[in-house]
C-alpha atoms as one frame of an Amber mdcrd trajectory, in Angstrom:
protein
   8.774 -46.790  -7.332   9.638 -44.661  -4.180  10.219 -41.181  -5.145  12.870
 -39.417  -2.683  14.782 -36.831  -5.109  14.831 -34.915  -8.246  17.779 -37.905
  -9.554  15.094 -40.636  -8.919  12.828 -39.180 -11.687  15.510 -39.539 -14.541
  15.152 -35.994 -15.819  16.953 -34.247 -18.611  20.029 -31.961 -17.668  18.306
 -28.776 -18.639  15.128 -29.398 -16.379  17.587 -30.315 -13.402  19.844 -27.317
 -13.982  16.597 -25.210 -13.906  15.158 -27.097 -10.661  18.581 -26.155  -9.010
  18.527 -22.641  -9.923  15.181 -22.398  -8.472  16.356 -23.493  -5.145  14.095
 -26.995  -5.056  16.769 -29.318  -3.655  14.182 -31.870  -2.856  10.817 -32.798
  -3.808   7.552 -31.775  -2.034   5.109 -34.634  -1.184   2.556 -33.079  -4.118
   5.425 -32.937  -6.341   6.485 -36.633  -5.732   3.070 -37.887  -6.052   1.770
 -35.994  -9.145   5.194 -35.685 -11.439   5.553 -39.324 -12.109   2.046 -39.626
 -13.094   2.185 -36.679 -15.482   5.334 -37.826 -16.976   3.683 -40.921 -17.860
   0.916 -38.900 -19.917  -1.927 -39.554 -17.779  -4.339 -36.839 -17.008  -3.984
 -35.544 -13.656  -6.361 -33.631 -11.247  -4.403 -32.560  -8.326  -5.232 -30.860
  -4.704  -2.710 -29.855  -2.202  -2.071 -27.278   0.212  -1.344 -23.524  -1.106
   2.302 -23.038  -1.183   3.204 -26.634  -1.712   4.917 -26.339  -4.788   2.663
 -27.450  -7.434   4.003 -24.895 -10.326   6.826 -27.334 -10.625   4.290 -30.499
 -10.575   3.396 -29.239 -14.307   6.520 -27.404 -15.470   8.890 -30.492 -14.989
   6.473 -32.840 -16.646   5.891 -30.326 -19.373   9.402 -29.422 -20.393  10.148
 -33.631 -20.284   7.278 -33.990 -22.618   8.149 -31.082 -25.156  11.851 -32.537
 -25.270  10.643 -35.821 -26.101   8.655 -34.474 -29.051  11.219 -31.830 -29.980
  12.234 -29.879 -32.388   8.874 -27.825 -32.565   8.807 -25.074 -35.451   8.575
 -21.541 -34.809   4.940 -21.140 -34.534   4.323 -24.798 -33.246   2.377 -24.640
 -29.854   3.488 -27.432 -27.757   2.081 -26.404 -24.445  -0.701 -24.035 -23.196
  -1.065 -22.839 -19.310  -4.008 -21.184 -18.336  -4.201 -18.841 -15.220  -7.052
 -17.062 -13.915  -5.123 -13.791 -12.986  -2.559 -11.763 -14.883  -0.371 -11.991
 -11.604  -0.351 -15.779 -11.490   0.156 -16.025 -15.163   3.261 -13.493 -15.007
   4.565 -15.363 -12.213   4.496 -18.545 -14.129   5.753 -17.087 -16.928   8.867
 -15.945 -15.074   9.752 -19.578 -13.855   9.421 -20.964 -17.374  11.647 -18.150
 -18.303  14.388 -19.899 -15.771  13.898 -23.169 -17.687  14.274 -21.658 -20.757
  17.907 -20.472 -19.875  18.628 -24.155 -19.765  16.460 -25.463 -22.628  16.809
 -22.565 -25.086  15.359 -24.512 -28.024  11.743 -23.193 -27.018   9.912 -20.204
 -26.992   7.360 -18.833 -24.956   5.080 -16.059 -24.679   2.602 -14.467 -21.919
  -1.062 -13.655 -23.223  -2.675 -11.623 -20.632  -4.141  -8.230 -21.847  -3.515
  -4.792 -21.172  -2.380  -4.095 -24.382  -3.949  -4.212 -27.953  -4.554  -7.565
 -29.209  -2.496  -6.699 -32.351   0.516  -6.441 -30.350  -0.045 -10.312 -29.050
  -0.382 -11.332 -32.523   2.646  -9.498 -33.764   4.770 -10.932 -31.021   3.623
 -14.568 -31.688   4.161 -14.328 -35.289   7.656 -12.653 -35.019   8.893 -14.720
 -31.910   7.018 -17.876 -31.972   5.164 -19.545 -29.226   5.964 -23.149 -28.386
   4.851 -22.543 -24.614   1.786 -20.144 -24.317   0.967 -18.812 -20.667  -2.188
 -17.055 -20.872  -5.426 -15.868 -19.369  -8.577 -17.382 -20.889 -10.192 -14.185
 -22.050  -7.333 -12.924 -23.877  -6.484 -16.367 -25.302 -10.053 -17.365 -26.578
 -10.133 -13.756 -28.262  -6.857 -14.493 -30.337  -8.474 -17.956 -31.471 -11.477
 -16.034 -32.679  -9.081 -13.680 -34.792  -8.596 -16.041 -37.698  -8.047 -13.246
 -40.294  -4.949 -12.098 -38.566  -3.748 -14.953 -36.786  -4.358 -18.855 -37.527
  -3.891 -19.891 -34.144  -5.880 -23.220 -34.438  -3.631 -24.328 -37.180  -0.534
 -23.729 -34.863  -2.135 -25.554 -31.780  -2.413 -28.874 -33.738   1.063 -29.806
 -32.230  -0.125 -29.390 -28.491   1.040 -31.773 -26.017   0.168 -30.451 -22.804
  -2.599 -28.408 -21.272  -2.555 -27.176 -17.765  -5.159 -25.190 -15.823  -3.748
 -23.466 -12.776  -6.167 -22.727 -10.015  -8.501 -24.980 -11.923 -11.354 -24.470
  -9.350 -11.214 -20.674  -9.750 -10.844 -20.970 -13.560 -14.124 -22.820 -13.815
 -16.132 -20.696 -11.270 -15.020 -17.154 -12.237 -16.971 -16.716 -15.416 -14.272
 -18.231 -17.498 -16.532 -21.227 -18.848 -17.224 -19.710 -22.472 -13.980 -18.811
 -22.763 -12.450 -22.024 -21.934 -14.918 -23.898 -23.836 -13.783 -22.073 -27.015
 -10.106 -22.759 -26.535 -10.879 -26.613 -25.778 -12.738 -26.431 -29.287  -9.466
 -25.549 -31.152  -7.178 -27.915 -29.236  -6.347 -31.823 -30.094  -8.152 -34.516
 -28.105  -4.636 -36.586 -27.956  -2.828 -34.451 -25.178  -2.217 -34.728 -21.704
  -4.054 -32.342 -19.365  -3.530 -31.269 -15.909  -5.635 -29.456 -13.370  -3.907
 -27.972 -10.201  -5.764 -26.375  -7.344  -5.333 -25.776  -3.708  -9.077 -26.383
  -2.666 -11.079 -29.643  -3.473 -11.459 -30.323  -7.080 -14.713 -29.925  -8.626
 -17.289 -32.882  -9.672 -16.683 -35.124 -12.728 -18.786 -33.377 -14.771 -16.665
 -30.160 -14.316 -13.365 -32.213 -15.118 -14.964 -33.617 -18.354 -15.842 -30.157
 -19.321 -12.295 -29.288 -18.759 -11.179 -31.952 -21.044  -9.756 -34.610 -18.826
  -9.909 -38.192 -20.083 -10.154 -40.757 -17.063  -7.885 -38.447 -14.716  -5.846
 -39.661 -11.886  -7.370 -37.737  -9.017  -4.196 -36.913  -6.540  -5.006 -35.330
  -2.977  -1.916 -34.622  -0.769  -2.720 -33.492   2.754  -0.444 -32.859   5.638
   0.358 -35.556   8.115  -0.318 -35.227  11.593  -2.297 -32.013  11.272  -5.725
 -31.153  12.147  -5.652 -28.404   9.693  -5.289 -29.984   6.285  -5.937 -27.002
   3.850  -3.336 -24.927   5.779   0.871 -25.379   5.799   2.094 -26.446   9.240
   4.373 -23.669   9.188   1.557 -20.999   9.164   0.646 -19.296  12.308  -3.391
 -18.246  12.072  -4.780 -15.675  14.344  -8.136 -13.622  14.614  -8.707 -10.271
  16.587 -12.011  -8.596  17.269 -12.032  -4.707  16.786 -14.762  -2.245  17.578
 -15.337  -0.623  14.156 -14.463   2.946  15.197 -11.020   1.628  16.285 -10.199
  -0.824  13.569  -8.203   1.577  11.064  -6.207   2.512  14.200  -5.487  -0.997
  15.167  -4.158  -1.568  11.544  -2.091   1.081  11.493  -0.573   0.192  14.933
  -0.130  -3.426  13.520   1.640  -2.404  10.326   3.787  -0.194  12.246   4.743
  -2.933  14.581   5.741  -4.865  11.881   7.687  -2.267   9.942  10.824  -4.485
   9.205   8.470  -6.979   7.253   6.642  -7.633   4.322   2.559  -7.457   4.695
  -0.521  -8.239   2.478  -3.671  -6.468   3.660  -6.828  -7.721   1.904  -9.989
  -5.547   1.690 -13.417  -6.588   0.339 -13.551  -3.925  -2.527 -11.766  -2.063
  -4.963 -12.986   1.197  -3.336 -11.747   0.184  -0.235  -8.285  -0.388  -1.407
  -8.129   2.867  -3.270  -9.270   4.699  -0.093  -7.302   3.082   2.524  -4.174
   3.035   0.144  -4.627   6.649   0.064  -5.050   7.247   3.992  -2.087   4.694
   4.636   0.191   6.535   2.202  -0.616   9.598   4.198   0.000   8.153   7.700
   3.052   5.826   6.722   6.259   7.458   5.453   9.180   5.227   6.136   7.636
   1.945   4.451   6.400   1.630   0.661   2.695   1.379   0.568   1.237   0.019
  -2.784  -1.999  -0.786  -3.922  -3.503  -3.232  -6.535  -7.148  -4.720  -7.405
  -8.864  -6.115 -10.421 -10.115  -2.860 -12.000  -6.312  -1.745 -12.522  -5.342
  -2.631 -16.049  -1.463  -1.666 -17.108  -0.292  -0.562 -13.836  -1.019  -4.008
 -12.101   1.866  -5.767 -13.480   4.710  -3.016 -12.576   2.944  -2.633  -8.786
   3.332  -6.750  -8.793   6.664  -6.715  -9.873   7.938  -3.958  -7.661   6.423
  -5.447  -4.439   8.120  -8.699  -5.151  11.466  -7.063  -5.141  10.720  -5.112
  -2.019  12.584  -6.350   1.247   9.712  -4.272   3.318   6.735  -3.133   2.388
   2.826  -3.240   2.647   0.425  -4.247  -0.235  -3.091  -3.780  -0.116  -5.077
  -5.798  -2.508  -8.707  -7.505  -3.058  -8.939 -11.134  -4.111  -7.341 -10.644
  -6.992  -4.157 -11.646  -5.119  -5.563 -14.480  -3.232  -4.609 -17.019  -5.471
  -1.357 -18.932  -6.672   0.897 -15.892  -6.856   4.017 -16.157  -5.056   5.385
 -13.173  -3.445   8.832 -13.940  -1.541   9.243 -13.489   2.071   5.640 -12.221
   3.067   5.740 -12.238   6.885   2.210 -11.270   7.424  -1.333 -11.657   5.608
  -3.959  -9.052   7.265  -7.470  -9.567   6.230  -9.036  -6.323   7.163 -12.234
  -7.398   5.796 -13.812 -11.003   5.609 -13.750 -12.830   2.157 -16.814 -13.122
   0.270 -16.689 -17.064   0.387 -14.917 -19.323   3.165 -12.590 -20.915   0.575
 -11.019 -17.528  -0.134 -10.093 -17.316   3.421  -7.642 -20.255   2.841  -6.153
 -18.723  -0.390  -5.431 -15.184   1.177  -3.553 -17.150   4.105  -1.696 -18.991
   1.649   0.426 -15.963   0.276   2.473 -16.493   3.393   4.357 -19.711   5.008
   5.329 -21.131   1.401   7.504 -24.159   0.559   7.921 -24.631   4.241   8.986
 -21.313   5.102   7.364 -19.571   8.242   4.370 -17.160   8.113   1.612 -15.697
   9.913  -2.072 -14.691   8.989  -4.327 -12.423  10.855  -7.954 -11.774  10.257
  -9.675  -8.439  12.037 -13.457  -8.869  12.684 -15.932  -6.842  13.907 -18.143
  -7.963  17.019 -20.934  -9.212  14.870 -18.465 -11.293  12.751 -16.887 -13.229
  15.543 -19.024 -16.385  14.493 -16.901 -16.626  11.424 -14.354 -18.425  13.467
 -16.420 -20.968  14.509 -17.730 -21.372  11.016 -14.175 -21.713   9.636 -13.082
 -24.605  11.889 -16.214 -26.240  10.791 -16.300 -25.629   7.296 -12.713 -25.286
   6.407 -10.855 -27.394   9.114  -9.155 -24.092  10.091  -8.305 -23.406  13.913
  -7.655 -19.654  14.575  -5.924 -18.615  17.955  -7.179 -15.368  19.467  -5.040
 -12.082  19.475  -5.589  -9.810  22.135  -7.126  -6.428  20.869  -4.264  -3.807
  21.742  -5.246  -0.230  23.493  -3.898   2.147  20.569  -3.978   5.710  20.038
  -7.053   6.890  17.635  -6.108   8.260  14.349  -9.642   8.966  13.006  -9.536
  12.764  13.941  -6.181  12.933  12.058  -7.734  11.120   9.120 -10.805  13.335
   9.085  -8.636  16.583   9.212  -6.531  15.313   6.059 -10.217  14.539   4.253
 -11.379  18.157   4.898  -8.407  19.280   3.032  -7.996  16.844   0.558 -11.304
  15.847  -1.800  -9.757  12.842  -3.227  -9.622  11.123   0.334 -13.164  12.728
   1.288 -14.583  11.236  -1.797 -13.055   7.916  -1.796 -14.021   7.491   1.743
 -17.822   7.897   0.836 -17.098   5.319  -1.883 -15.277   2.834   0.077 -18.005
   2.950   2.654 -20.822   2.556   0.423 -19.004  -0.295  -1.262 -18.315  -2.199
   2.054 -22.127  -1.893   3.002 -23.325  -3.258  -0.527 -20.329  -6.154  -0.311
 -22.114  -7.021   3.026 -25.801  -7.463   0.989 -24.123  -9.605  -1.485 -22.046
 -11.859   0.879 -22.453 -15.591   0.191 -22.784 -16.261   4.130 -25.577 -13.869
   4.801 -26.476 -15.738   7.852 -23.447 -14.654   9.484 -22.649 -11.174   7.894
 -26.098  -9.270   7.794 -26.223  -5.361   7.116 -28.615  -5.305   9.929 -26.227
  -6.422  12.647 -23.627  -3.636  11.326 -23.709  -0.564  13.997 -23.578   1.821
  10.925 -22.727   5.052  12.948 -19.387   3.530  14.428 -18.569   2.012  11.324
 -18.920   5.680   9.527 -16.630   6.605  12.316 -14.419   3.829  11.627 -13.753
   4.997   7.857 -13.314   8.506   9.196 -16.107   9.876   7.223 -17.111  13.596
   7.272 -20.630  12.812   6.469 -23.023   9.824   5.918 -23.489   9.043   1.950
 -27.131   8.762   0.638 -27.884   5.418   0.189 -31.053   3.030   0.529 -29.254
   0.579   2.766 -28.967   3.357   5.462 -32.730   4.186   5.712 -34.227   3.459
   8.960 -30.829   2.705  10.639 -29.732   4.072  13.987 -26.531   6.248  13.102
 -26.414   8.187  16.566 -22.718   6.999  17.134 -21.751   9.388  14.172 -21.669
  13.277  14.266 -20.853  14.758  10.681 -18.079  17.118  10.676 -19.037  20.689
   9.888 -17.248  21.077   6.927 -18.435  23.167   3.584 -17.943  19.913   1.697
 -18.302  21.680  -1.645 -15.161  23.805  -0.846 -12.845  20.633  -0.235 -10.523
  20.930  -3.096  -8.462  18.180  -5.111  -4.711  18.418  -4.310  -4.133  17.669
  -7.968  -4.492  21.143  -9.702  -5.692  19.623 -13.114  -8.424  17.953 -11.332
  -9.343  20.721  -9.143  -9.718  22.818 -12.128 -12.003  20.459 -13.930 -14.149
  20.489 -10.820 -14.361  24.299 -10.594 -15.461  24.109 -14.270 -18.050  21.610
 -13.646 -19.157  23.319 -10.443 -19.334  26.751 -12.500 -21.374  25.087 -15.028
 -23.571  23.420 -12.572 -24.099  26.925 -10.809 -24.841  28.561 -14.151 -27.691
  25.902 -14.806 -29.204  26.875 -11.155 -29.155  30.577 -12.299 -30.869  29.879
 -15.533 -33.377  27.997 -13.896 -34.348  30.571 -11.497 -34.599  33.006 -14.493
 -37.308  30.959 -16.151 -40.905  32.276 -16.581 -43.552  31.619 -14.135 -45.362
  29.823 -17.330 -42.354  27.676 -18.075 -42.209  26.708 -14.293 -45.922  25.895
 -14.030 -45.598  23.591 -17.154 -42.580  21.930 -15.793 -44.345  21.383 -12.545
 -47.316  19.816 -14.325 -44.833  17.632 -16.229 -43.284  16.322 -12.941 -46.483
  15.723 -11.412 -47.837  13.666 -14.587 -44.405  11.817 -14.480 -44.987  11.170
 -10.679 -48.518   9.786 -11.469 -47.154   7.416 -14.310 -44.432   6.064 -11.901
 -46.808   4.990  -9.248 -47.197   1.378  -8.723 -49.818   0.532  -5.918 -48.952
   2.279  -2.702 -45.282   2.642  -3.755 -43.994   5.781  -5.492 -40.973   5.278
  -7.752 -38.366   8.317  -7.498 -36.950   9.555 -10.592 -33.696   8.045  -9.928
 -35.324   4.814  -9.197 -37.275   5.174 -12.642 -34.239   5.696 -14.650 -32.549
   2.704 -13.087 -35.654   0.378 -13.706 -35.828   1.642 -17.390 -32.071   0.767
 -17.604 -32.322  -2.278 -16.096 -35.426  -3.299 -18.494 -33.517  -2.233 -21.510
 -30.747  -4.548 -20.468 -33.139  -7.521 -19.875 -34.762  -6.879 -23.210 -31.414
  -6.852 -24.965 -30.200 -10.072 -23.420 -33.445 -11.832 -23.899 -33.225 -10.708
 -27.950 -29.655 -12.069 -28.030 -28.256  -8.362 -28.547 -25.830  -8.635 -25.584
 -24.074 -11.710 -24.117 -24.842 -13.078 -20.581 -20.935 -11.680 -19.806 -21.921
  -8.370 -20.896 -25.121  -8.288 -19.405 -23.536  -9.550 -15.878 -20.787  -6.861
 -16.293 -23.456  -3.944 -16.584 -26.154  -5.481 -14.443 -24.332  -6.844 -11.076
 -22.129  -5.146  -8.777 -18.436  -5.908  -9.227 -16.537  -6.045  -5.869 -13.153
  -7.435  -7.213
């Protein structure tokens, strides 16, 4: 059957009304290809370009299947939708709510964390949960709360399971949580995996619980750039590190009437550049969001969606699936950690046939990434000339010399960016030794260089520290400054007490330190006191992990750096 319109699918009146309210007048190619198969209760694995309307690919069949088996009791779970991030889950829940206005016989619940698990439990028991939209971690926890919630008994009626952004769900460390959930779900169900990038190997699909899935891959016709919407204009710009922030500011101001997303590599960079840009841009809302935020994320995300213009600084927590209306520009200030993330970042604009533009700002040593994207991701970028703009770094340094929050967050952002480089998936292209550390520090508007092992033996002649008494830089927040002064006084008291120590105690302490230094000697290398502490901490973690006292997830959280 040639599916050309929603009427060709013989959908129920409530589902058609919801589709009309959402503004989907005609089917997109991926919807026309996948919905009839999913409606026939066959498992599907769907790959299509970002922004192609995949959400309706599973919501329309889901509601049609639930209507077929209605009515459900209050606590009967008919469908579960798993999303990798809170933002994507929240967005899906909002679209589900539109359907529920026209199909009121079902209930839904959003389970994403942020509040106590007891609140989720009480919400399920009081309001019911025919449809659950959740992140894997929180939902798996609820399955394990058997004394307070018999969720496994409620899911015996499950008809539909959806894994949205399936590739990320399977490679973000959610394997244990997903396996826990699948353990409690009935085998006789229909399952769908949906993603913007190529689906995983068959063993991954089997692990996700699919039975002989129909694999659907929808490409754009007459386009070399298969992974990008045809309405997206993709650009790159090469910037000297000391001028990159100035160019970003100029670019954002030149797009003042539009909505822009700016991607950074780390949470610390989002915090720092958020502080800076809020000081420099007064007439446009500047918001920040990253994975380490908890309760504030939902409000920030909701506020930005409702803005007609504004700037959202973010990490890759916003790179997948989320649909923010009318985003005109996606700017990648830092390169992504992996090539596939580039596609997902760009996909926040030019959605569902709308026009959008994307720009990646590269350092001179990163320009080879353009050719890599063309070969690896089939993405062709157009070169954008680097403008001559006013240098705002002196102004930012002046702000940092009077505001300790800017001073300290700048140091943290710089450290996190250098370490992000050391952990990059494409080490052959992104090498710390290729960075001009002095110019990079100048581009971060640092007052001084931080102390970090990665800077050892690095040339920093192009950076001149600012002549400032760093300990005297205050927090503008009076409470934070008061606490800092208390800690400073305590530190000074310890120094004074140390000076008053008797000569005998000093001699004993010197002898003890000498002994510790001798113990810490391994071959020709002498470990510092800080290195010894870190070595002892890491050894303890490894021992606990081997003895089964902590899980792999807990081990990774404490042992590995978190950039998102």
